[in-house]
Amino acid sequence: MESIKAGKIFVAVDDDGTGVFGVRVPDIPNCFSAGINLEEALVNITEAIQSHLELAPEEYPYQVTPLSALSVDVNYSGCDFHEVSLCLPF
């Protein structure tokens, strides 16, 4: 697995059909966000990821699950995956 420190991580995007996009981070438990469009949702989740990692870096394994594994995970059935870039201080 690749390190989160490398600066990229996959996120799962749910479009509920109402115009709200929910975003979850498979590799960071309890890290989620939303937006009224995809662009806003991705900006918001990037900020949430950075906050999680900056506040408690020792809690995370710093590993990125490969997209091939996420795409067959039933927990993310129906999700679209996007890769977000991070700017981490460590």
Tab-separated table of C-alpha atoms in Angstrom:
chain	number	residue	atom	x	y	z
A	1	MET	CA	0.000	0.000	0.000
A	2	GLU	CA	1.064	3.540	-0.665
A	3	SER	CA	1.546	6.022	2.155
A	4	ILE	CA	-0.972	8.816	2.774
A	5	LYS	CA	2.093	10.987	3.262
A	6	ALA	CA	2.548	10.723	-0.501
A	7	GLY	CA	-0.237	13.275	-0.728
A	8	LYS	CA	-3.126	11.424	-2.372
A	9	ILE	CA	-6.024	9.401	-1.025
A	10	PHE	CA	-9.214	7.943	-2.482
A	11	VAL	CA	-12.636	9.109	-1.346
A	12	ALA	CA	-16.045	7.532	-1.981
A	13	VAL	CA	-18.734	9.878	-3.280
A	14	ASP	CA	-22.451	9.160	-2.863
A	15	ASP	CA	-24.918	11.109	-5.000
A	16	ASP	CA	-28.340	10.673	-3.393
A	17	GLY	CA	-30.146	12.264	-6.319
A	18	THR	CA	-31.215	15.348	-4.351
A	19	GLY	CA	-28.239	17.466	-5.352
A	20	VAL	CA	-26.255	16.715	-2.199
A	21	PHE	CA	-23.001	14.805	-2.541
A	22	GLY	CA	-21.832	12.862	0.499
A	23	VAL	CA	-18.170	11.885	0.721
A	24	ARG	CA	-16.500	9.237	2.906
A	25	VAL	CA	-12.848	8.354	3.348
A	26	PRO	CA	-12.385	4.583	3.470
A	27	ASP	CA	-8.921	4.827	5.029
A	28	ILE	CA	-9.856	7.291	7.780
A	29	PRO	CA	-12.704	6.141	10.042
A	30	ASN	CA	-15.329	8.770	10.858
A	31	CYS	CA	-14.021	11.186	8.253
A	32	PHE	CA	-16.827	12.390	6.024
A	33	SER	CA	-18.270	15.541	4.514
A	34	ALA	CA	-20.744	16.750	1.907
A	35	GLY	CA	-21.407	19.511	-0.583
A	36	ILE	CA	-24.148	20.860	-2.811
A	37	ASN	CA	-22.102	19.877	-5.861
A	38	LEU	CA	-19.186	17.539	-6.503
A	39	GLU	CA	-16.580	20.291	-6.523
A	40	GLU	CA	-17.695	21.641	-3.144
A	41	ALA	CA	-17.878	18.135	-1.683
A	42	LEU	CA	-14.295	17.382	-2.748
A	43	VAL	CA	-13.003	20.668	-1.318
A	44	ASN	CA	-14.829	19.989	1.955
A	45	ILE	CA	-13.550	16.423	2.280
A	46	THR	CA	-9.993	17.535	1.573
A	47	GLU	CA	-10.247	19.981	4.483
A	48	ALA	CA	-11.764	17.266	6.701
A	49	ILE	CA	-8.965	14.809	5.869
A	50	GLN	CA	-6.274	17.375	6.584
A	51	SER	CA	-7.902	18.264	9.905
A	52	HIS	CA	-8.138	14.616	10.946
A	53	LEU	CA	-4.526	13.916	10.076
A	54	GLU	CA	-3.147	17.105	11.632
A	55	LEU	CA	-5.039	16.680	14.920
A	56	ALA	CA	-4.186	13.037	15.547
A	57	PRO	CA	-1.543	11.802	13.108
A	58	GLU	CA	-0.584	8.881	15.344
A	59	GLU	CA	-4.071	7.378	15.013
A	60	TYR	CA	-3.795	6.680	11.299
A	61	PRO	CA	-1.810	3.947	9.581
A	62	TYR	CA	-0.843	6.243	6.704
A	63	GLN	CA	-1.792	3.618	4.164
A	64	VAL	CA	-3.958	4.112	1.107
A	65	THR	CA	-6.196	1.235	0.064
A	66	PRO	CA	-5.809	0.576	-3.669
A	67	LEU	CA	-8.713	1.575	-5.874
A	68	SER	CA	-8.988	-2.030	-7.085
A	69	ALA	CA	-9.807	-3.144	-3.519
A	70	LEU	CA	-12.227	-0.283	-2.840
A	71	SER	CA	-14.195	-0.864	-6.025
A	72	VAL	CA	-15.172	-4.388	-4.899
A	73	ASP	CA	-15.866	-3.469	-1.262
A	74	VAL	CA	-19.611	-3.852	-0.587
A	75	ASN	CA	-19.457	-0.935	1.872
A	76	TYR	CA	-18.909	1.384	-1.080
A	77	SER	CA	-21.326	-0.195	-3.542
A	78	GLY	CA	-22.767	2.467	-5.846
A	79	CYS	CA	-20.099	5.037	-4.963
A	80	ASP	CA	-17.877	6.872	-7.379
A	81	PHE	CA	-14.257	7.143	-6.310
A	82	HIS	CA	-12.138	10.242	-6.617
A	83	GLU	CA	-8.524	10.822	-5.717
A	84	VAL	CA	-7.829	13.967	-3.698
A	85	SER	CA	-4.456	15.597	-3.188
A	86	LEU	CA	-3.368	16.543	0.305
A	87	CYS	CA	-0.897	19.056	1.651
A	88	LEU	CA	0.312	17.614	4.948
A	89	PRO	CA	2.802	19.206	7.343
A	90	PHE	CA	4.553	15.929	8.253
